[in-house]
């Protein structure tokens, strides 16, 4: 049973892979961490909602939502967004508001130029808190989940040999740049292990422990209960990947897997693993792991057995998750890192640029390449 932070697998090293030979730090400054949303769809240019593409730092999504609600005298519930973002970063994100609720604008008679002028006039009241990059228009409000993924640009500072590997690096090992490029090439070929990061579980696993107690009958407010049970779901997924790695199938399909298409997100059954192995190797598809809940589809054969073993370790059943009224889902086990780029700023600092699907953690991606230092453990 999970008892504390160290017991939670959150990096490739926790699954048994050799730890990276380099260490480094991220989030030394907010400007070191840039994230830009990749929308699930493009705004059509027509409709009853305005989409604002906003860049900001030192404000989280909830705080931006509150600023926009005050600016346009709207209830907070009428400001839409697709995903939550951290305050300790430079974030570019879309927010939506109903055009017919904005003072001074008539959605039927106001031209695009008039609307844009009025918005910019009202935006001046924010005194530079939010940078408005673009105004778009669409038929519906943004909702949580209307997000394909995120594009990250992260500066890693103080690169050097990791403490536990410095003695193992000889003069033939290569420069820091060569070592990092070699690691990047390896994981670009293999794909990223789609683990949940430490933020999901709370300090020393506190959120996970709360979730387990809620599933045992302890009462809590709904938002806290949902947060805790989500941590249990996430732990189950990470533990499932650990079991899969122990069987030598972390990067391979099993008969009976439920696989997901990397581009479309479509899920399908794999009766015979060998028939889809080339697509798995190329990153076109991945097997999926369990996010237990009432709507989760189950695989068959050895993949199903691993899920049953995961539940047994937790001391839970599928019915226990269904009783908590969580929807459940399938989550890709391996995701492509084909677009990973390294741009060196100095000999000891590098920008890592890559895209991840919604719900995947940038710090987990980086942990494949370097050991992150203490101040780097907040996950995005």
Coordinates of C-alpha atoms in Angstrom, one line a residue, residues 115-379:
X115 CA -15.9 45.1 -30.8
X116 CA -12.1 45.1 -30.9
X117 CA -11.9 48.8 -30.1
X118 CA -14.3 48.6 -27.2
X119 CA -12.5 45.6 -25.7
X120 CA -9.1 47.3 -25.9
X121 CA -10.7 50.4 -24.3
X122 CA -12.0 48.3 -21.4
X123 CA -8.7 46.4 -21.2
X124 CA -6.8 49.6 -20.3
X125 CA -8.5 49.4 -16.9
X126 CA -6.3 46.4 -16.1
X127 CA -3.1 48.4 -15.9
X128 CA -1.0 45.8 -17.7
X129 CA -2.0 42.8 -15.5
X130 CA -2.9 40.8 -18.6
X131 CA -1.4 41.0 -22.1
X132 CA -4.2 40.7 -24.7
X133 CA -2.6 39.0 -27.7
X134 CA -5.7 38.2 -29.9
X135 CA -9.5 38.5 -29.9
X136 CA -11.4 35.6 -31.5
X137 CA -15.1 34.7 -31.9
X138 CA -16.8 31.3 -31.6
X139 CA -20.2 29.7 -31.3
X140 CA -19.7 28.2 -27.8
X141 CA -18.0 29.0 -24.5
X142 CA -14.7 27.3 -23.6
X143 CA -15.1 24.4 -21.2
X144 CA -12.7 22.3 -19.2
X145 CA -11.2 19.7 -21.5
X146 CA -11.5 21.8 -24.7
X147 CA -7.7 21.4 -25.0
X148 CA -5.5 19.3 -27.2
X149 CA -2.3 19.9 -25.2
X150 CA 0.3 22.4 -24.3
X151 CA 3.6 23.6 -25.8
X152 CA 6.4 24.1 -23.3
X153 CA 9.6 26.1 -23.4
X154 CA 11.6 25.5 -20.2
X155 CA 15.0 26.8 -19.2
X156 CA 17.0 24.3 -17.3
X157 CA 19.8 25.9 -15.3
X158 CA 22.9 24.7 -13.4
X159 CA 23.3 21.6 -15.6
X160 CA 26.0 19.3 -14.3
X161 CA 26.8 15.7 -13.3
X162 CA 24.3 14.2 -10.9
X163 CA 25.7 13.5 -7.4
X164 CA 25.1 9.8 -7.7
X165 CA 26.7 9.6 -11.2
X166 CA 29.6 12.0 -11.1
X167 CA 32.0 9.3 -10.1
X168 CA 30.9 7.1 -13.0
X169 CA 31.5 9.7 -15.7
X170 CA 35.0 9.4 -17.2
X171 CA 36.7 11.6 -19.8
X172 CA 35.1 9.5 -22.6
X173 CA 31.6 10.2 -21.5
X174 CA 31.4 13.4 -23.5
X175 CA 30.4 17.0 -22.7
X176 CA 27.2 18.0 -20.9
X177 CA 25.7 18.9 -24.3
X178 CA 26.6 15.5 -25.8
X179 CA 25.2 13.6 -22.8
X180 CA 22.0 15.6 -22.8
X181 CA 21.6 15.2 -26.6
X182 CA 22.2 11.5 -26.3
X183 CA 19.5 11.2 -23.6
X184 CA 17.1 13.3 -25.7
X185 CA 17.6 11.1 -28.8
X186 CA 17.0 8.0 -26.7
X187 CA 13.7 9.1 -25.3
X188 CA 12.5 10.7 -28.5
X189 CA 12.8 7.3 -30.0
X190 CA 11.2 5.4 -27.1
X191 CA 8.6 8.0 -26.2
X192 CA 7.7 9.5 -22.8
X193 CA 6.4 7.3 -19.9
X194 CA 3.2 9.2 -19.2
X195 CA 3.4 9.1 -15.4
X196 CA 1.5 11.5 -13.1
X197 CA 3.9 13.9 -11.4
X198 CA 4.4 14.5 -7.7
X199 CA 2.0 17.5 -7.6
X200 CA -0.9 15.2 -8.2
X201 CA -0.3 13.4 -4.9
X202 CA 0.4 16.2 -2.5
X203 CA 3.4 16.8 -0.2
X204 CA 4.7 13.3 0.9
X205 CA 1.6 11.8 -0.6
X206 CA -0.8 13.6 1.6
X207 CA -3.5 14.1 -1.1
X208 CA -3.2 10.4 -1.9
X209 CA -3.6 9.4 1.7
X210 CA -6.7 11.6 2.0
X211 CA -8.2 10.0 -1.1
X212 CA -7.7 6.5 0.3
X213 CA -9.4 7.6 3.5
X214 CA -12.3 9.1 1.6
X215 CA -12.7 5.8 -0.3
X216 CA -12.8 4.1 3.1
X217 CA -15.8 6.2 4.1
X218 CA -14.4 9.4 5.6
X219 CA -16.6 12.4 4.7
X220 CA -15.3 15.6 3.0
X221 CA -16.5 18.5 0.8
X222 CA -17.0 17.5 -2.8
X223 CA -14.1 19.4 -4.2
X224 CA -11.7 17.9 -1.7
X225 CA -13.2 14.4 -2.1
X226 CA -12.8 14.7 -5.9
X227 CA -9.2 15.8 -5.5
X228 CA -8.3 13.0 -3.2
X229 CA -10.0 10.3 -5.3
X230 CA -8.3 11.6 -8.4
X231 CA -5.0 11.1 -6.6
X232 CA -5.9 7.5 -6.0
X233 CA -6.8 7.0 -9.6
X234 CA -3.5 8.5 -10.6
X235 CA -1.5 6.4 -8.2
X236 CA -3.3 3.3 -9.6
X237 CA -2.2 4.3 -13.1
X238 CA 1.4 4.9 -12.1
X239 CA 1.5 1.6 -10.3
X240 CA 0.0 -0.2 -13.3
X241 CA 3.0 1.2 -15.4
X242 CA 5.4 -0.2 -12.8
X243 CA 3.8 -3.6 -13.1
X244 CA 3.9 -3.4 -16.8
X245 CA 7.6 -2.5 -16.7
X246 CA 8.3 -5.5 -14.4
X247 CA 6.9 -7.7 -17.2
X248 CA 9.0 -6.1 -19.8
X249 CA 6.0 -4.6 -21.6
X250 CA 6.3 -0.9 -20.8
X251 CA 7.0 -0.1 -24.4
X252 CA 5.2 -3.0 -26.0
X253 CA 1.6 -4.0 -26.5
X254 CA -0.1 -6.9 -24.8
X255 CA -2.9 -9.1 -26.3
X256 CA -6.2 -7.6 -25.3
X257 CA -4.9 -4.0 -24.7
X258 CA -7.1 -1.0 -25.3
X259 CA -4.9 1.3 -27.5
X260 CA -5.3 5.0 -28.2
X261 CA -4.4 6.8 -31.4
X262 CA -2.0 9.6 -30.7
X263 CA -3.5 12.0 -33.2
X264 CA -7.2 11.6 -32.8
X265 CA -7.5 10.1 -29.3
X266 CA -9.7 7.3 -30.6
X267 CA -9.6 4.1 -28.5
X268 CA -9.7 0.6 -29.9
X269 CA -9.1 -3.0 -28.8
X270 CA -5.9 -4.9 -29.8
X271 CA -6.8 -8.6 -29.9
X272 CA -3.3 -9.6 -31.1
X273 CA -0.4 -7.4 -30.1
X274 CA 1.9 -8.3 -32.9
X275 CA -0.5 -6.9 -35.5
X276 CA -0.1 -3.4 -34.1
X277 CA 3.5 -3.5 -32.8
X278 CA 4.9 -1.3 -35.6
X279 CA 2.4 1.4 -34.9
X280 CA 3.2 1.3 -31.2
X281 CA 7.0 1.5 -32.0
X282 CA 6.4 4.6 -34.2
X283 CA 4.4 6.4 -31.6
X284 CA 1.2 6.3 -33.8
X285 CA -0.6 4.5 -31.0
X286 CA -0.1 3.5 -27.4
X287 CA -1.6 1.0 -25.0
X288 CA -3.7 2.7 -22.3
X289 CA -3.7 2.2 -18.6
X290 CA -6.6 2.5 -16.1
X291 CA -8.2 5.5 -14.5
X292 CA -10.7 3.5 -12.6
X293 CA -14.3 4.8 -12.6
X294 CA -17.9 4.0 -13.7
X295 CA -17.4 4.8 -17.4
X296 CA -13.9 3.2 -17.8
X297 CA -13.7 0.5 -20.5
X298 CA -11.7 -2.6 -19.5
X299 CA -9.1 -4.5 -21.6
X300 CA -8.8 -8.2 -21.8
X301 CA -6.3 -10.9 -21.2
X302 CA -2.9 -10.1 -19.6
X303 CA -3.6 -6.4 -19.6
X304 CA -6.8 -6.9 -17.6
X305 CA -4.9 -9.1 -15.2
X306 CA -2.4 -6.3 -14.5
X307 CA -5.3 -4.0 -13.7
X308 CA -6.7 -6.6 -11.3
X309 CA -3.3 -6.8 -9.7
X310 CA -3.2 -3.1 -9.3
X311 CA -6.5 -3.1 -7.6
X312 CA -5.4 -5.9 -5.3
X313 CA -2.3 -3.9 -4.3
X314 CA -4.5 -0.9 -3.4
X315 CA -7.0 -3.1 -1.5
X316 CA -9.8 -1.7 -3.7
X317 CA -12.2 -3.0 -6.3
X318 CA -13.7 -1.4 -9.5
X319 CA -16.9 -1.1 -7.6
X320 CA -15.2 1.0 -4.9
X321 CA -14.3 3.6 -7.5
X322 CA -17.7 3.5 -9.1
X323 CA -19.3 4.3 -5.7
X324 CA -17.2 7.5 -5.5
X325 CA -19.0 8.6 -8.7
X326 CA -15.8 9.3 -10.6
X327 CA -16.2 8.9 -14.4
X328 CA -13.0 7.0 -15.1
X329 CA -11.1 7.0 -18.4
X330 CA -8.2 5.4 -20.3
X331 CA -4.8 7.1 -20.3
X332 CA -2.0 6.6 -22.8
X333 CA 1.0 4.8 -21.3
X334 CA 3.6 6.1 -23.7
X335 CA 3.3 9.4 -25.6
X336 CA 5.5 10.7 -28.4
X337 CA 8.3 13.2 -27.8
X338 CA 9.0 13.7 -31.5
X339 CA 9.2 17.5 -31.3
X340 CA 11.7 17.8 -28.4
X341 CA 14.2 20.6 -29.1
X342 CA 17.3 21.6 -27.2
X343 CA 18.5 25.2 -27.5
X344 CA 21.6 26.0 -25.5
X345 CA 21.8 29.4 -23.7
X346 CA 25.1 28.8 -22.0
X347 CA 27.3 25.8 -21.4
X348 CA 25.3 25.0 -18.3
X349 CA 21.7 26.1 -19.3
X350 CA 19.5 24.9 -22.0
X351 CA 15.9 25.6 -23.3
X352 CA 13.9 22.4 -23.6
X353 CA 11.0 22.8 -26.0
X354 CA 8.3 20.2 -26.6
X355 CA 4.6 19.5 -26.8
X356 CA 2.5 17.3 -24.6
X357 CA -1.1 16.2 -24.7
X358 CA -3.5 17.6 -22.1
X359 CA -3.0 16.1 -18.7
X360 CA 0.7 15.2 -19.2
X361 CA 3.4 16.7 -17.0
X362 CA 6.3 18.7 -18.3
X363 CA 8.4 17.9 -15.3
X364 CA 7.9 14.2 -15.8
X365 CA 9.1 14.7 -19.4
X366 CA 12.2 16.5 -18.2
X367 CA 12.9 13.9 -15.5
X368 CA 13.6 11.4 -18.4
X369 CA 16.6 13.5 -19.2
X370 CA 17.9 15.1 -16.0
X371 CA 17.5 14.7 -12.3
X372 CA 15.5 17.7 -11.1
X373 CA 16.6 19.5 -7.9
X374 CA 14.4 20.3 -5.0
X375 CA 13.0 23.6 -6.2
X376 CA 12.0 21.9 -9.5
X377 CA 9.4 19.4 -8.1
X378 CA 6.2 21.4 -8.6
X379 CA 4.8 19.7 -11.7

